[in-house]
mmCIF file of C-alpha atoms in Angstrom:
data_model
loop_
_atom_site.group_PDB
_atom_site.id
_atom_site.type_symbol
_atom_site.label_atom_id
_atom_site.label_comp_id
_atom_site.label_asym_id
_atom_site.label_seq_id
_atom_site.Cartn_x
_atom_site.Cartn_y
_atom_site.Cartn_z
ATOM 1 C CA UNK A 1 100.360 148.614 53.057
ATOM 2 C CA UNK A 2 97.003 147.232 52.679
ATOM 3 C CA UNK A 3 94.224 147.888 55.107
ATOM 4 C CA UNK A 4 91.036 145.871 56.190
ATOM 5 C CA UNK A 5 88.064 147.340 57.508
ATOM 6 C CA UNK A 6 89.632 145.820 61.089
ATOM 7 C CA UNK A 7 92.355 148.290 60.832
ATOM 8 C CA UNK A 8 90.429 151.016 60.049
ATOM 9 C CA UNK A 9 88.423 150.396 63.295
ATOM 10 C CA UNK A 10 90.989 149.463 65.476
ATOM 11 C CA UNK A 11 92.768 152.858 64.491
ATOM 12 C CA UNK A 12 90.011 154.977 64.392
ATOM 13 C CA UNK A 13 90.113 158.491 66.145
ATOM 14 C CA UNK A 14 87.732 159.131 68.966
ATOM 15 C CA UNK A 15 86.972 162.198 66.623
ATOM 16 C CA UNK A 16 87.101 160.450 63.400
ATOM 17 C CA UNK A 17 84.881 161.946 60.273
ATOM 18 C CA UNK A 18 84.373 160.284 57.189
ATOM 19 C CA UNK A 19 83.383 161.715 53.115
ATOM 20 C CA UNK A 20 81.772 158.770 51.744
ATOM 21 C CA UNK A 21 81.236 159.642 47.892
ATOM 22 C CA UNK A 22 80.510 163.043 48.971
ATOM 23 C CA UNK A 23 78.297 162.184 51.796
ATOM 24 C CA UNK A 24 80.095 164.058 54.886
ATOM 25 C CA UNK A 25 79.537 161.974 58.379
ATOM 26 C CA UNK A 26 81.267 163.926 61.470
ATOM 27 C CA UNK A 27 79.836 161.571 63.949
ATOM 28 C CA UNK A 28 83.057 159.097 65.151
ATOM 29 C CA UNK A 29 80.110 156.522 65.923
ATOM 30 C CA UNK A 30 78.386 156.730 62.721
ATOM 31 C CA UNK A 31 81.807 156.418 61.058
ATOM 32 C CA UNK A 32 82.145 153.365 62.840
ATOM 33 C CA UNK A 33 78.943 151.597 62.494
ATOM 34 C CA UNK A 34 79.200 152.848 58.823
ATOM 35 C CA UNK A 35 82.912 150.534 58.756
ATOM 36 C CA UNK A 36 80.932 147.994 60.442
ATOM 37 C CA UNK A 37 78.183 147.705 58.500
ATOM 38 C CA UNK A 38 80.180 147.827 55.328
ATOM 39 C CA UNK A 39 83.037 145.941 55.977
ATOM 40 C CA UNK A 40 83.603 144.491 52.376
ATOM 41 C CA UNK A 41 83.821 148.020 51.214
ATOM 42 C CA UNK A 42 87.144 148.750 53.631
ATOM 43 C CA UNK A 43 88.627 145.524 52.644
ATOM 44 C CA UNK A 44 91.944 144.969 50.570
ATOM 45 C CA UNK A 45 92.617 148.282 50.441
ATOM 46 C CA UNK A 46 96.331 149.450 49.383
ATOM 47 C CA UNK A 47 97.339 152.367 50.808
ATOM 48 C CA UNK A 48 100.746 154.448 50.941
ATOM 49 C CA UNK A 49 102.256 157.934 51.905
ATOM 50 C CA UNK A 50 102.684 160.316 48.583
ATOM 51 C CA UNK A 51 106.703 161.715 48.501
ATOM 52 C CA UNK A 52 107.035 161.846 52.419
ATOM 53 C CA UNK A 53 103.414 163.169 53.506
ATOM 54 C CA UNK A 54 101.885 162.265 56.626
ATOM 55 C CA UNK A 55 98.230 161.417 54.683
ATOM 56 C CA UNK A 56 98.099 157.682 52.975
ATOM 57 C CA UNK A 57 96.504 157.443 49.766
ATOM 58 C CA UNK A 58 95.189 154.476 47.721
ATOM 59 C CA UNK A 59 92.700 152.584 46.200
ATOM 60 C CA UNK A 60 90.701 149.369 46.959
ATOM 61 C CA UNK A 61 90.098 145.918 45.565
ATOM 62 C CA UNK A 62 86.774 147.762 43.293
ATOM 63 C CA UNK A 63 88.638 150.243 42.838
ATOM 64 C CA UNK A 64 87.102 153.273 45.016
ATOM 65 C CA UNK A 65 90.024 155.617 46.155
ATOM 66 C CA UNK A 66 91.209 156.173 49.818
ATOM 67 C CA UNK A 67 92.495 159.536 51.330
ATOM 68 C CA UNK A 68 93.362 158.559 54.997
ATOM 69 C CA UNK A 69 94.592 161.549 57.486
ATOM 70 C CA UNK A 70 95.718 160.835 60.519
ATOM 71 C CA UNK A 71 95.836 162.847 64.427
ATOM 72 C CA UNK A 72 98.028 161.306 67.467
ATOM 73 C CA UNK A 73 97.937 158.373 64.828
ATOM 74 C CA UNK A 74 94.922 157.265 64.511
ATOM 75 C CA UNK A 75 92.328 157.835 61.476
ATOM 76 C CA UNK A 76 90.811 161.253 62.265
ATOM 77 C CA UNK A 77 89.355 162.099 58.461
ATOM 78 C CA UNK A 78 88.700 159.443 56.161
ATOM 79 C CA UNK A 79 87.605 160.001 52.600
ATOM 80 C CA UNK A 80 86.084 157.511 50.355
ATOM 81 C CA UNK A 81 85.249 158.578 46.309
ATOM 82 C CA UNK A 82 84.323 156.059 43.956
ATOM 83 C CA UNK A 83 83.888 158.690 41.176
ATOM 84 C CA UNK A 84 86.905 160.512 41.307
ATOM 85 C CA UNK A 85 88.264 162.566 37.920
ATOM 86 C CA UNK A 86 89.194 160.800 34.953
ATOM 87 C CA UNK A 87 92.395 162.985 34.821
ATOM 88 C CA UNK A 88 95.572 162.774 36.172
ATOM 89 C CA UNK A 89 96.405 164.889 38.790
ATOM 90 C CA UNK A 90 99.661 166.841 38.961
ATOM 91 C CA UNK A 91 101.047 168.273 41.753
ATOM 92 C CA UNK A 92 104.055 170.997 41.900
ATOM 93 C CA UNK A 93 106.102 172.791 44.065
ATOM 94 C CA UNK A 94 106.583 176.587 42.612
ATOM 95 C CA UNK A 95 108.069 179.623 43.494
ATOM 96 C CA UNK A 96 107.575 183.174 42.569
ATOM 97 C CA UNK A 97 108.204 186.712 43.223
ATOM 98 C CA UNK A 98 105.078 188.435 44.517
ATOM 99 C CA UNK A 99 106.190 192.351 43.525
ATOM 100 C CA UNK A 100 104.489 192.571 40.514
ATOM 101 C CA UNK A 101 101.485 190.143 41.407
ATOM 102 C CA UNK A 102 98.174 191.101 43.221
ATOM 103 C CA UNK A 103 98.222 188.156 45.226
ATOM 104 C CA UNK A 104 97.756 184.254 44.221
ATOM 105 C CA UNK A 105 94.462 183.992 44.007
ATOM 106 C CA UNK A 106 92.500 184.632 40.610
ATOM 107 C CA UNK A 107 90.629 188.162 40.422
ATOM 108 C CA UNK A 108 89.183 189.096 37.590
ATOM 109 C CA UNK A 109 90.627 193.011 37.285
ATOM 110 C CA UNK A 110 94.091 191.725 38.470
ATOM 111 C CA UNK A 111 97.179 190.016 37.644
ATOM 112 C CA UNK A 112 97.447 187.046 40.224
ATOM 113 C CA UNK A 113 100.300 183.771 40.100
ATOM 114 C CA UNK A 114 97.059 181.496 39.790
ATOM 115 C CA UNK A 115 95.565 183.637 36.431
ATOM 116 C CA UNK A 116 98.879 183.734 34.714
ATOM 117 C CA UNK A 117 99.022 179.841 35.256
ATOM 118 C CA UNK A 118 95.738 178.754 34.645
ATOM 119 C CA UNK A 119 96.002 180.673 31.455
ATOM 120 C CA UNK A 120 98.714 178.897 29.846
ATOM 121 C CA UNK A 121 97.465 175.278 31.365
ATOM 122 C CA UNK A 122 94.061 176.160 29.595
ATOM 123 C CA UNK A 123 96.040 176.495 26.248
ATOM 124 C CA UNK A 124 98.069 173.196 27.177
ATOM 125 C CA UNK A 125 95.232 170.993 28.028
ATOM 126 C CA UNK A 126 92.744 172.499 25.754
ATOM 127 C CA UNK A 127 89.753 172.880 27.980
ATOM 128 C CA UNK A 128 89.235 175.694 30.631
ATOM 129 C CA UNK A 129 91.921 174.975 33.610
ATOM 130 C CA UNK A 130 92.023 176.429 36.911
ATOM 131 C CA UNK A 131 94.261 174.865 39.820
ATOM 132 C CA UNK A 132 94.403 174.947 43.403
ATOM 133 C CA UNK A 133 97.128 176.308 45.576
ATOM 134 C CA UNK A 134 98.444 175.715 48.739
ATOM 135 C CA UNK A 135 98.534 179.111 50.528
ATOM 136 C CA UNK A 136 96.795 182.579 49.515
ATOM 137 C CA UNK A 137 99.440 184.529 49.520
ATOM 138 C CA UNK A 138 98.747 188.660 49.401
ATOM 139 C CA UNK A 139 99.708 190.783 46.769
ATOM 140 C CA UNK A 140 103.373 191.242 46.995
ATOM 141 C CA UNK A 141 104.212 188.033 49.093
ATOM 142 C CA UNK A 142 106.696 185.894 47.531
ATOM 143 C CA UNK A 143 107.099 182.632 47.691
ATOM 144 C CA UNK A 144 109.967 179.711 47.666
ATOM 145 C CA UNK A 145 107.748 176.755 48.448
ATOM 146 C CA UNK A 146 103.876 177.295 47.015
ATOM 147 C CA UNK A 147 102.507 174.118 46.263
ATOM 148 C CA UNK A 148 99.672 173.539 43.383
ATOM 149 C CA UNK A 149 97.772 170.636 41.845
ATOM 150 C CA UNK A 150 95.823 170.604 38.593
ATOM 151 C CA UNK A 151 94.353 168.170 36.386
ATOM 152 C CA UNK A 152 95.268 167.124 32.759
ATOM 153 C CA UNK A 153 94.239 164.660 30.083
ATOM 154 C CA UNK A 154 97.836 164.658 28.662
ATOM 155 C CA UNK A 155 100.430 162.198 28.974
ATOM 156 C CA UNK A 156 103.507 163.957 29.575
ATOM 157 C CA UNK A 157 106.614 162.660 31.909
ATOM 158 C CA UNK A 158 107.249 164.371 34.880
ATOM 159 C CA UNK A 159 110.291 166.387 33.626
ATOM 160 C CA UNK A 160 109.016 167.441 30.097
ATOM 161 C CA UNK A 161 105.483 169.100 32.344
ATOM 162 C CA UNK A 162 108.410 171.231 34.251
ATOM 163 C CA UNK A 163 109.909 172.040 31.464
ATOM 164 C CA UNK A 164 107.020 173.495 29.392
ATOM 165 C CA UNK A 165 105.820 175.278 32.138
ATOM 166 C CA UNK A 166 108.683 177.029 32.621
ATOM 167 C CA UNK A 167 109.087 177.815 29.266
ATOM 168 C CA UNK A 168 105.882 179.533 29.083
ATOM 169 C CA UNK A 169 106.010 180.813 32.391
ATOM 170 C CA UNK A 170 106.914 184.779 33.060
ATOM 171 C CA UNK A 171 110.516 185.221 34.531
ATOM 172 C CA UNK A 172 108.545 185.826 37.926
ATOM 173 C CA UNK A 173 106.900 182.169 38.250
ATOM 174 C CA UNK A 174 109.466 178.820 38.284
ATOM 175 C CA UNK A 175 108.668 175.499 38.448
ATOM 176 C CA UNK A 176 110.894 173.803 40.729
ATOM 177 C CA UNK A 177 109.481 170.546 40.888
ATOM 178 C CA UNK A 178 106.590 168.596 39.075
ATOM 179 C CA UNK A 179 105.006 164.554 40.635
ATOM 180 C CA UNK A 180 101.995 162.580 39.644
ATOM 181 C CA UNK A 181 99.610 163.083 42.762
ATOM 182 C CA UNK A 182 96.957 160.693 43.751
ATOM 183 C CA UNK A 183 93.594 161.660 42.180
ATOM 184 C CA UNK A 184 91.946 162.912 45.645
ATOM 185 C CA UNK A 185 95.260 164.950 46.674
ATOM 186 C CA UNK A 186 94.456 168.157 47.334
ATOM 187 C CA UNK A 187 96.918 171.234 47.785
ATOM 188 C CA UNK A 188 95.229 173.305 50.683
ATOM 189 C CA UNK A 189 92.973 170.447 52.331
ATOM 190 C CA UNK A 190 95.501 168.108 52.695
ATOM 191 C CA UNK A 191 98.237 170.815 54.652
ATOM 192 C CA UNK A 192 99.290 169.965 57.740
ATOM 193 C CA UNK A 193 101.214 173.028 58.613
ATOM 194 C CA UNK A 194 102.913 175.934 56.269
ATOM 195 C CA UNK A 195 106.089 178.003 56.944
ATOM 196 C CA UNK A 196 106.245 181.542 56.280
ATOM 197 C CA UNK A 197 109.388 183.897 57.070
ATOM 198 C CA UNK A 198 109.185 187.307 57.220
ATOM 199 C CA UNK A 199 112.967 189.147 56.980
ATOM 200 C CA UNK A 200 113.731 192.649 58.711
ATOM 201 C CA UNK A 201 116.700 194.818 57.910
ATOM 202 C CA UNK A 202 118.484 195.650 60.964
ATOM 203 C CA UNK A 203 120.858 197.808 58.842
ATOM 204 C CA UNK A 204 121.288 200.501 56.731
ATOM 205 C CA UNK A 205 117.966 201.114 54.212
ATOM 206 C CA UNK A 206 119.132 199.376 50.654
ATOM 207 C CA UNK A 207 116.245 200.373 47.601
ATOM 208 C CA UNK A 208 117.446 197.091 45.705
ATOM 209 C CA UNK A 209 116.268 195.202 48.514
ATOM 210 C CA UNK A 210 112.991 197.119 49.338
ATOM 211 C CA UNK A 211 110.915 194.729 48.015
ATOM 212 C CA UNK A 212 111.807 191.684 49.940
ATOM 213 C CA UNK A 213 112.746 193.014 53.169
ATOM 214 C CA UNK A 214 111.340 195.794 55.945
ATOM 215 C CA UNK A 215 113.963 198.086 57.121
ATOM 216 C CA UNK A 216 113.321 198.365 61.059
ATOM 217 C CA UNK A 217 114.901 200.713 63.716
ATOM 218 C CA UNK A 218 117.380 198.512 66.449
ATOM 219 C CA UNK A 219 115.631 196.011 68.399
ATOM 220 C CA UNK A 220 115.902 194.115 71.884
ATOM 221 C CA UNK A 221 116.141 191.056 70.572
ATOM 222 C CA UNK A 222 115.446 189.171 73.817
ATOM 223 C CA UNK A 223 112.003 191.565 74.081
ATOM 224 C CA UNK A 224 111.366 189.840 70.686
ATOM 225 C CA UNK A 225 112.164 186.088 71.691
ATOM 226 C CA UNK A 226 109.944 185.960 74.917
ATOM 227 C CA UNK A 227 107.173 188.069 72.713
ATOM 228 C CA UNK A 228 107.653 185.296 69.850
ATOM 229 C CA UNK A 229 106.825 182.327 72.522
ATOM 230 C CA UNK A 230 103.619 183.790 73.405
ATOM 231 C CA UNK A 231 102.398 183.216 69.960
ATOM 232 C CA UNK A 232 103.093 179.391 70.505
ATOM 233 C CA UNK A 233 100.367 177.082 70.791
ATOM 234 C CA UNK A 234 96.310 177.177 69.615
ATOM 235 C CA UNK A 235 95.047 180.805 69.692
ATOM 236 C CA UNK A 236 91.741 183.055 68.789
ATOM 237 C CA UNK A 237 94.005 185.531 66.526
ATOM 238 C CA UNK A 238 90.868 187.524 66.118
ATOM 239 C CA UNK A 239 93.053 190.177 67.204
ATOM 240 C CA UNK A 240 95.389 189.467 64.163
ATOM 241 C CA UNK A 241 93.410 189.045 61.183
ATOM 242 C CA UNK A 242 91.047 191.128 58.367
ATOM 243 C CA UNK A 243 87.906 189.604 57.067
ATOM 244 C CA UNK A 244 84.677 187.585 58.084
ATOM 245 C CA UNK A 245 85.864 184.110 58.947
ATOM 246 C CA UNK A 246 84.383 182.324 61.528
ATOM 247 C CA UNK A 247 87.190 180.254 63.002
ATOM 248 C CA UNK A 248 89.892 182.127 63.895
ATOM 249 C CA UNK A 249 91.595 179.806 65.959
ATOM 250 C CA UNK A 250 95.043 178.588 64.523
ATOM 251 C CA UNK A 251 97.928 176.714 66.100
ATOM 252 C CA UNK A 252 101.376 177.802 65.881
ATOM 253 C CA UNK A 253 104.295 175.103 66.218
ATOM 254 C CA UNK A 254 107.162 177.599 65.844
ATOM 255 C CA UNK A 255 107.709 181.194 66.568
ATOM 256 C CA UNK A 256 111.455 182.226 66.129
ATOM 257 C CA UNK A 257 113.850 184.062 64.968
ATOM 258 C CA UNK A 258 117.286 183.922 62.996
ATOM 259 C CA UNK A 259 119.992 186.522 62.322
ATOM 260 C CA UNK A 260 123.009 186.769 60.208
ATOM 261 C CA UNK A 261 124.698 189.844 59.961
ATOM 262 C CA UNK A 262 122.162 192.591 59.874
ATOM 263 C CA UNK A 263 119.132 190.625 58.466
ATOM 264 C CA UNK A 264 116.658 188.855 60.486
ATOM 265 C CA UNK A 265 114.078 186.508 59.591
ATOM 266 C CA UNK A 266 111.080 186.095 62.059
ATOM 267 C CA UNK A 267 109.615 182.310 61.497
ATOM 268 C CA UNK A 268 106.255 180.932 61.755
ATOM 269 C CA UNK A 269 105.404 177.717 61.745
ATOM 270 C CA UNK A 270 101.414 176.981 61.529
ATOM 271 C CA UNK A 271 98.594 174.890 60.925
ATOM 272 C CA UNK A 272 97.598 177.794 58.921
ATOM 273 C CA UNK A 273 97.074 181.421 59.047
ATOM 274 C CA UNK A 274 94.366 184.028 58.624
ATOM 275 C CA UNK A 275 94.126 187.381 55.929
ATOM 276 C CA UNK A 276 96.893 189.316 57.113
ATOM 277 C CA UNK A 277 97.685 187.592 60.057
ATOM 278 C CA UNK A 278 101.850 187.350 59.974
ATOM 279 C CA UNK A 279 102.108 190.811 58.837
ATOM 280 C CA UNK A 280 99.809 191.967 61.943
ATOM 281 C CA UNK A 281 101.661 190.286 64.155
ATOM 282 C CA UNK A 282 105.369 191.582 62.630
ATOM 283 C CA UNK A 283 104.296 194.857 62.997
ATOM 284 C CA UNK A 284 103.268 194.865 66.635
ATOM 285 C CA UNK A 285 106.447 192.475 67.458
ATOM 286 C CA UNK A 286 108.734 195.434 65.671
ATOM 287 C CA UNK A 287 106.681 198.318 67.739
ATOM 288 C CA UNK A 288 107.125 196.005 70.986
ATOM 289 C CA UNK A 289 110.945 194.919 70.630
ATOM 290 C CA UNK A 290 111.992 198.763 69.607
ATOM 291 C CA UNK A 291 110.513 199.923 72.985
ATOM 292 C CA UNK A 292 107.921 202.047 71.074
ATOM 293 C CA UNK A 293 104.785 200.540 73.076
ATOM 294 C CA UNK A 294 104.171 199.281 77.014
ATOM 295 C CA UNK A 295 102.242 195.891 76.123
ATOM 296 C CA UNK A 296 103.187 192.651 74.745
ATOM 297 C CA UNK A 297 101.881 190.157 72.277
ATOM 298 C CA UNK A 298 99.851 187.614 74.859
ATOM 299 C CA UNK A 299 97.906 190.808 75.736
ATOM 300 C CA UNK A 300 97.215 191.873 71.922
ATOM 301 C CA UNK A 301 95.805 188.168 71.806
ATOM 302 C CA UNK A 302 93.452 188.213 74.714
ATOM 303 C CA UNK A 303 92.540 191.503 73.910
ATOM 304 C CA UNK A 304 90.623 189.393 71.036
ATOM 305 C CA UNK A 305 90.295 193.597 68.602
ATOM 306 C CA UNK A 306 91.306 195.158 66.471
ATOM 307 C CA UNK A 307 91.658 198.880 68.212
ATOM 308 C CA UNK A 308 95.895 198.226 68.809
ATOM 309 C CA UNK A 309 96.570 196.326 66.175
ATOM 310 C CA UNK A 310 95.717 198.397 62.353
ATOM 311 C CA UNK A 311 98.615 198.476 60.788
ATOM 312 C CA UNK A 312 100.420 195.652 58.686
ATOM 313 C CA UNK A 313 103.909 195.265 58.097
ATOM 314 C CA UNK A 314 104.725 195.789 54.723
ATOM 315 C CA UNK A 315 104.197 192.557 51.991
ATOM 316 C CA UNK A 316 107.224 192.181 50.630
ATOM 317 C CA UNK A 317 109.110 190.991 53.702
ATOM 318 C CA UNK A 318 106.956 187.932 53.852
ATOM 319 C CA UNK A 319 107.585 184.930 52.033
ATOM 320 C CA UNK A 320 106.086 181.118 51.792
ATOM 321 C CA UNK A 321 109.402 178.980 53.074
ATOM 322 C CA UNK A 322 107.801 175.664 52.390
ATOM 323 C CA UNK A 323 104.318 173.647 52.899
ATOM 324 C CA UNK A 324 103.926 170.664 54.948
ATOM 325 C CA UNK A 325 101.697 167.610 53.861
#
């Protein structure tokens, strides 16, 4: 679809920012008059979705590239680059199992899914590589759906990327799916929400499975619904998360559960989550649906500490379903 700087006024957000070449505006009015003032600059500008995602991407008559994201729709962020790499940027879906891994994120002492990658796309591409991922997942998190993007001077296909990867790859790291990305997608900025499922064995302890599940006493599983709606909607979860970050409001979209025979999966549905968040929050909801505590989760949330809620549910029951763009 091509866009004119008419359409990018009349669908601006009320709280529209804009990244102009690296200069950030988060005034909505100087985003405008910066449209207005400009308005050869946001003409003839082709734009389109990239496999399904609710951002458009594209690039302009002089050739400056577009990322356009969009709230209630209408423009809310708006990012202009006229420099943007000379690479080509790939973009994959992975998935990995977290038991052996110290999280996803590089460390230097540690084996992490992002080292072990970065390490053979270095030897591929022949310069120092390092890509960007999705979701931070903990040491011991697995993960079905982690998405990453890197950038590469090579010319492979598609198919023959997957393949190489996975043949260098550890037999704890597949790649299930490889595209070529526009050049200002971005794996983590460019999330709209992220599914995580965390699965609890209702049954009788099994050692092959101890690394991918949490074996929990009986519990009320109506206790656990109504405790699982109180997590819905936008939340200070300073009373769920470790660490120093100053925002720790998130929204969740989905808080359920699913059961099939004697395993249950808890699932959260978010516009992202903080360090150690989910596994906070399955603890307390296994303490509060096995009748082992008097309080419930909305009161753990207003509570907005850390003195009920220390302990984390153990890693490997928590996996990355899927990431939403």
């Amino acid at each position: 679809m091509i866009y004119n700087s008419r359409d990018f006024l009349e669908q601006l957000h009320d709280h529209a920012a804009m990244k102009f070449n690296g200069e950030v505006i988060l005034d909505p009015n100087l985003v405008r008059q910066r449209i207005e003032a400009n308005s050869d600059d946001f003409n003839e500008v082709d734009l389109e979705p990239f496999i399904g995602t609710n951002t458009l991407y594209g690039e302009s008559r002089k050739h400056w590239h577009f990322k356009i994201g969009f709230s209630e729709a209408k423009i809310k962020r708006l990012i202009i680059d006229r420099n943007p790499p000379a690479g080509r940027r790939i973009m994959a879906e992975i998935s990995y199992d977290g038991t052996m891994f110290f999280g996803f994120q590089a460390q230097s002492q540690e084996r992490t899914v992002q080292s072990d990658i970065d390490a053979i796309l270095t030897e591929i591409n022949g310069f120092p590589s390092r890509l960007r991922g999705a979701s931070r997942t903990d040491a011991g998190v697995h993960a079905h759906g982690q998405v990453i993007d890197f950038e590469t001077a090579r010319h492979f296909s598609a198919d023959k990327w997957r393949y190489i990867l996975n043949r260098r790859l550890p037999d704890d790291i597949h790649v299930k799916t490889v595209y070529f990305a526009p050049v200002l997608f971005h794996s983590r900025f460019d999330v709209l929400a992220k599914e995580y499922r965390y699965t609890l064995n209702l049954g009788e302890y099994d050692p092959l499975r101890r690394n991918y599940e949490w074996t929990v006493d009986e519990l009320d599983l109506g206790t656990l619904e109504k405790n699982l709606k109180q997590l819905l909607g936008s939340h200070d979860f300073t009373s769920f998360c470790t660490g120093d970050k100053e925002d720790r409001v998130r929204t969740i979209f989905k808080a359920d559960y699913e059961i099939e025979d004697d395993k249950l999966q808890l699932v959260f549905i978010g516009d992202g989550f903080l360090h150690h968040m989910l596994r906070l929050i399955v603890f307390q909801l296994v303490l509060i649906a096995s009748g082992k505590v008097d309080y419930d989760i909305e009161s753990l949330i207003n509570d907005m500490s850390r003195r009920r809620t220390t302990r984390l549910a153990p890693s490997g029951g928590l996996c990355l379903e899927k990431v939403i763009y």
